[in-house]
Amino acid sequence: MKISDFISKKSVALNVHPSDKHEAIDMLIDLLMTAGAVKDKEVVRRDVLKREAQGSTGLSNGLATPHAQDSAIKKTSVSLITVPEGVEFDSIDGKPARLIVLFAAPMQSRDEEMTEMGRLAVILMDNDFKESLIKAQTVEEILKLIDAKEEERAKAEQPEVSENSKIIAVTACPTGISSSFMAREALKNCAAKLGMNVRVEVHGAAGVYHALTEEEIKNADAVIIAASKKVPISRFDGKLMLTTAVGTAMNKPEQLFDRLKAGQGQIFHATEDDEPFTSKLYKKIKSIFS
């Protein structure tokens, strides 16, 4: 399975001219309807706009990644439009969006499918690659560029376990389709530029990716929680912790490392409320039969 498997030729439109953000979103959903991936446009539209209300998916340098996960989506799919002259998308840098990619997934999606969605989100962060997509003249060229980039990245990927990381992190977003993966990539790239190493666990729509090991947590000095939904944190008891929204890690990662360096985190002391429900249930059952 590869990223392009989720992109129908019918779900890509090049050099389009939406008048505003809402029309761009409508275009993307219409493309998915044409490709047979959506059974109720209004439900998907409502879900996309709900996510936008939580924080715009208009990122920097002309990229926007709206997304939705609901029962009106029949299969995990991607639609894509290029808008060379740009369209206002409430982007964090105030610039218009020129490449807009809609990530869509049904309520129950296979782990492998969501992994591919995450990979697409990550490669879109490569500015040169993004620009090549915007300049593409045919749908076939778009698909070839994505295949080539995915293959290039697969060859460069390194093993995820690193017991020597002094900084670890957890990323999570409400839908868990793209933002949490992009936040992970931003943290890793920023750490590399600063001559540091960070291990990042991702909470996505289908579960946990790149899970931190007990040994990694034990050896770490600090943890960054970049999450816009609740994640289990009791395992980080006694660690220097910095908490923020997933968007901050995605868009301003260096700020987080600077804050840690300045000693702005706090030592975290776990309480029962920080423990995952499954752990609480296990302890309760154990107490009954002990």
Coordinates of C-alpha atoms in Angstrom, one line a residue:
M1 CA 0.0 0.0 0.0
K2 CA 1.2 3.5 -0.9
I3 CA 0.0 7.1 -0.5
S4 CA -1.2 7.4 -4.1
D5 CA -3.6 4.5 -3.6
F6 CA -5.8 6.9 -1.7
I7 CA -5.8 9.6 -4.4
S8 CA -8.1 9.0 -7.3
K9 CA -7.5 10.8 -10.5
K10 CA -11.0 12.1 -10.1
S11 CA -10.1 13.7 -6.7
V12 CA -7.5 16.1 -8.0
A13 CA -8.1 19.5 -9.6
L14 CA -5.2 21.7 -10.9
N15 CA -5.1 25.5 -11.3
V16 CA -8.5 26.2 -9.8
H17 CA -9.9 29.5 -8.6
P18 CA -12.0 29.3 -5.4
S19 CA -13.2 32.7 -4.2
D20 CA -12.6 31.9 -0.5
K21 CA -11.8 29.2 2.0
H22 CA -15.4 27.8 2.1
E23 CA -15.5 27.4 -1.7
A24 CA -12.1 25.7 -1.6
I25 CA -13.4 23.2 1.0
D26 CA -16.6 22.6 -1.1
M27 CA -14.4 21.9 -4.2
L28 CA -12.4 19.3 -2.3
I29 CA -15.5 17.5 -0.9
D30 CA -17.1 17.6 -4.4
L31 CA -14.0 15.9 -5.8
L32 CA -14.4 13.1 -3.2
M33 CA -18.0 12.8 -4.1
T34 CA -17.1 12.4 -7.8
A35 CA -14.5 9.8 -6.8
G36 CA -17.2 7.8 -4.9
A37 CA -15.5 8.3 -1.5
V38 CA -18.3 10.3 0.2
K39 CA -22.0 9.6 0.6
D40 CA -23.2 12.8 2.3
K41 CA -21.5 16.0 1.4
E42 CA -23.1 18.1 4.1
V43 CA -22.1 15.8 6.9
V44 CA -18.4 15.9 5.7
R45 CA -18.6 19.6 5.2
R46 CA -19.9 20.1 8.7
D47 CA -17.1 17.9 10.1
V48 CA -14.4 19.8 8.2
L49 CA -15.7 23.2 9.3
K50 CA -16.0 21.9 12.9
R51 CA -12.3 21.1 12.8
E52 CA -11.5 24.5 11.2
A53 CA -13.3 26.2 14.2
Q54 CA -10.9 24.4 16.5
G55 CA -8.0 26.0 14.7
S56 CA -7.3 26.7 11.1
T57 CA -5.5 24.0 9.1
G58 CA -4.0 26.8 7.0
L59 CA -0.4 26.3 7.7
S60 CA 2.6 28.3 6.4
N61 CA 4.1 28.8 2.9
G62 CA 0.9 28.2 1.0
L63 CA -0.1 24.8 2.4
A64 CA -3.5 23.9 4.0
T65 CA -4.6 20.5 5.2
P66 CA -8.3 20.4 6.2
H67 CA -9.5 17.0 7.3
A68 CA -12.5 15.0 8.5
Q69 CA -13.3 11.6 9.9
D70 CA -17.0 10.6 10.0
S71 CA -19.5 8.0 9.0
A72 CA -20.4 9.8 5.7
I73 CA -16.9 8.9 4.4
K74 CA -16.9 5.5 2.7
K75 CA -13.2 5.0 2.4
T76 CA -10.0 6.6 3.4
S77 CA -9.3 9.1 0.6
V78 CA -7.5 12.3 -0.3
S79 CA -8.5 15.2 -2.5
L80 CA -6.2 17.9 -3.7
I81 CA -6.4 21.2 -5.4
T82 CA -3.7 23.6 -6.6
V83 CA -4.5 27.4 -6.5
P84 CA -1.4 29.1 -8.0
E85 CA -2.6 32.6 -7.2
G86 CA -3.7 31.5 -3.7
V87 CA -6.9 31.8 -1.7
E88 CA -7.3 33.1 1.8
F89 CA -7.4 30.2 4.3
D90 CA -6.8 31.9 7.7
S91 CA -3.2 30.6 7.6
I92 CA -0.9 31.0 10.5
D93 CA 1.5 33.1 8.5
G94 CA -1.3 35.2 6.9
K95 CA -0.4 34.1 3.4
P96 CA -2.9 32.6 1.0
A97 CA -3.1 28.8 0.5
R98 CA -1.8 27.5 -2.9
L99 CA -1.9 23.8 -2.2
I100 CA -4.9 22.5 -0.3
V101 CA -5.2 18.8 0.6
L102 CA -8.2 17.3 2.2
F103 CA -7.7 14.2 4.3
A104 CA -10.8 12.1 4.7
A105 CA -11.3 8.9 6.7
P106 CA -14.3 6.8 7.9
M107 CA -14.9 6.3 11.6
Q108 CA -13.2 2.9 11.4
S109 CA -10.0 3.0 9.4
R110 CA -7.3 0.4 9.2
D111 CA -4.1 1.3 10.9
E112 CA -2.1 0.9 7.7
E113 CA -4.3 3.4 5.9
M114 CA -3.9 6.0 8.7
T115 CA -0.2 5.5 8.6
E116 CA -0.2 6.4 4.9
M117 CA -2.2 9.5 5.6
G118 CA 0.4 10.5 8.2
R119 CA 3.2 9.9 5.7
L120 CA 1.5 12.2 3.2
A121 CA 1.1 14.9 5.8
V122 CA 4.8 14.7 6.6
I123 CA 6.1 14.8 3.0
L124 CA 3.9 17.9 2.3
M125 CA 6.0 19.7 4.9
D126 CA 8.9 19.6 2.4
N127 CA 8.7 23.1 0.8
D128 CA 10.4 22.1 -2.5
F129 CA 8.1 19.1 -2.9
K130 CA 5.1 21.2 -2.1
E131 CA 6.1 23.7 -4.8
S132 CA 6.6 20.9 -7.3
L133 CA 3.0 19.8 -6.7
I134 CA 1.7 23.4 -7.2
K135 CA 3.6 23.6 -10.5
A136 CA 2.4 20.3 -11.8
Q137 CA 0.4 20.4 -15.0
T138 CA -1.3 17.0 -15.0
V139 CA -2.9 14.7 -12.4
E140 CA -0.5 12.0 -13.6
E141 CA 2.5 14.2 -12.7
I142 CA 1.0 14.8 -9.2
L143 CA 0.8 11.1 -8.6
K144 CA 4.3 10.4 -9.9
L145 CA 5.8 13.1 -7.7
I146 CA 4.1 11.7 -4.6
D147 CA 5.2 8.1 -5.4
A148 CA 8.8 9.3 -5.9
K149 CA 8.8 11.4 -2.7
E150 CA 7.4 8.5 -0.7
E151 CA 10.1 6.2 -2.0
E152 CA 12.8 8.7 -1.3
R153 CA 11.6 9.2 2.3
A154 CA 11.3 5.4 2.9
K155 CA 15.0 5.0 2.1
A156 CA 16.0 7.8 4.4
E157 CA 13.9 6.7 7.4
Q158 CA 15.8 5.7 10.5
P159 CA 14.9 3.3 13.3
E160 CA 12.6 5.1 15.8
V161 CA 13.9 3.7 19.1
S162 CA 16.6 5.8 20.8
E163 CA 17.3 5.3 24.5
N164 CA 19.7 8.2 24.4
S165 CA 17.1 10.9 23.7
K166 CA 17.1 13.4 26.6
I167 CA 14.0 15.0 25.3
I168 CA 10.9 13.0 24.4
A169 CA 7.5 14.2 23.2
V170 CA 3.9 13.2 22.5
T171 CA 1.8 14.8 19.8
A172 CA -2.0 14.5 19.4
C173 CA -4.8 16.3 17.7
P174 CA -8.6 16.0 17.8
T175 CA -8.9 14.0 14.6
G176 CA -5.4 12.5 14.5
I177 CA -5.2 12.4 10.7
S178 CA -2.5 14.9 9.8
S179 CA -1.6 17.5 12.4
S180 CA -0.2 15.1 15.0
F181 CA 2.1 13.6 12.4
M182 CA 3.2 17.0 11.1
A183 CA 3.9 18.2 14.6
R184 CA 6.2 15.2 15.1
E185 CA 8.1 16.0 11.9
A186 CA 8.5 19.6 12.8
L187 CA 9.9 18.7 16.3
K188 CA 12.3 16.2 14.8
N189 CA 13.5 18.6 12.1
C190 CA 13.9 21.5 14.5
A191 CA 15.8 19.3 17.0
A192 CA 18.2 18.1 14.2
K193 CA 18.9 21.8 13.2
L194 CA 19.7 22.6 16.9
G195 CA 22.0 19.6 17.2
M196 CA 19.6 17.7 19.4
N197 CA 17.7 14.4 19.3
V198 CA 14.1 14.0 20.2
R199 CA 11.9 10.9 20.2
V200 CA 8.2 11.6 19.4
E201 CA 5.2 9.5 20.0
V202 CA 2.1 10.2 17.9
H203 CA -1.5 9.7 18.9
G204 CA -3.4 9.3 15.6
A205 CA -6.9 8.4 14.6
A206 CA -6.2 4.7 14.6
G207 CA -4.0 4.5 17.7
V208 CA -0.5 5.2 18.9
Y209 CA 2.5 5.4 16.5
H210 CA 6.2 5.3 17.3
A211 CA 5.3 4.5 21.0
L212 CA 7.9 5.5 23.6
T213 CA 9.4 2.6 25.5
E214 CA 9.8 2.5 29.3
E215 CA 13.5 2.7 28.9
E216 CA 13.3 5.9 26.7
I217 CA 11.0 7.5 29.3
K218 CA 13.3 6.5 32.1
N219 CA 16.4 8.0 30.4
A220 CA 14.7 11.2 29.3
D221 CA 15.2 14.5 31.2
A222 CA 12.2 16.4 29.7
V223 CA 9.0 15.7 27.9
I224 CA 7.0 17.9 25.6
I225 CA 3.2 17.2 25.4
A226 CA 1.9 18.9 22.3
A227 CA -1.7 17.7 22.3
S228 CA -5.1 19.2 21.6
K229 CA -6.8 16.3 23.3
K230 CA -6.2 14.2 26.4
V231 CA -3.3 11.7 26.3
P232 CA -2.0 9.4 29.1
I233 CA 0.7 11.2 30.9
S234 CA 1.0 9.4 34.3
R235 CA 4.1 7.5 32.9
F236 CA 6.0 10.8 32.9
D237 CA 5.8 11.2 36.7
G238 CA 8.9 13.2 37.9
K239 CA 9.9 14.5 34.5
L240 CA 10.3 18.1 33.5
M241 CA 7.2 18.7 31.4
L242 CA 6.2 21.4 28.9
T243 CA 2.6 21.3 27.6
T244 CA 1.3 23.1 24.6
A245 CA -1.2 22.7 21.7
V246 CA -0.3 20.5 18.8
G247 CA -0.3 23.6 16.5
T248 CA 2.5 25.2 18.4
A249 CA 4.7 22.1 17.9
M250 CA 3.8 22.0 14.2
N251 CA 4.4 25.7 13.5
K252 CA 6.8 27.0 16.2
P253 CA 8.8 24.0 17.4
E254 CA 12.0 26.1 18.1
Q255 CA 10.0 28.1 20.6
L256 CA 9.4 24.9 22.6
F257 CA 13.0 23.9 22.7
D258 CA 13.9 27.5 23.8
R259 CA 11.4 27.3 26.6
L260 CA 12.9 24.1 27.9
K261 CA 16.4 25.5 27.7
A262 CA 15.2 28.5 29.7
G263 CA 13.8 26.2 32.3
Q264 CA 10.2 27.1 31.7
G265 CA 8.8 23.6 32.1
Q266 CA 7.5 22.2 35.4
I267 CA 8.2 19.0 37.2
F268 CA 5.2 16.8 36.6
H269 CA 3.6 14.9 39.5
A270 CA 1.1 12.3 38.4
T271 CA -2.3 11.9 40.1
E272 CA -5.0 9.3 39.6
D273 CA -6.7 11.6 37.1
D274 CA -3.7 11.4 34.8
E275 CA -3.9 7.6 34.6
P276 CA -5.5 5.9 31.6
F277 CA -8.9 4.4 32.3
T278 CA -7.7 0.9 31.4
S279 CA -5.0 1.1 34.1
K280 CA -7.5 2.3 36.7
L281 CA -9.9 -0.6 35.7
Y282 CA -7.0 -3.1 36.0
K283 CA -6.1 -1.9 39.5
K284 CA -9.8 -2.0 40.6
I285 CA -10.2 -5.6 39.4
K286 CA -6.9 -6.6 41.0
S287 CA -8.0 -5.1 44.4
I288 CA -11.3 -7.0 44.2
F289 CA -9.6 -10.4 43.8
S290 CA -6.6 -9.8 46.0

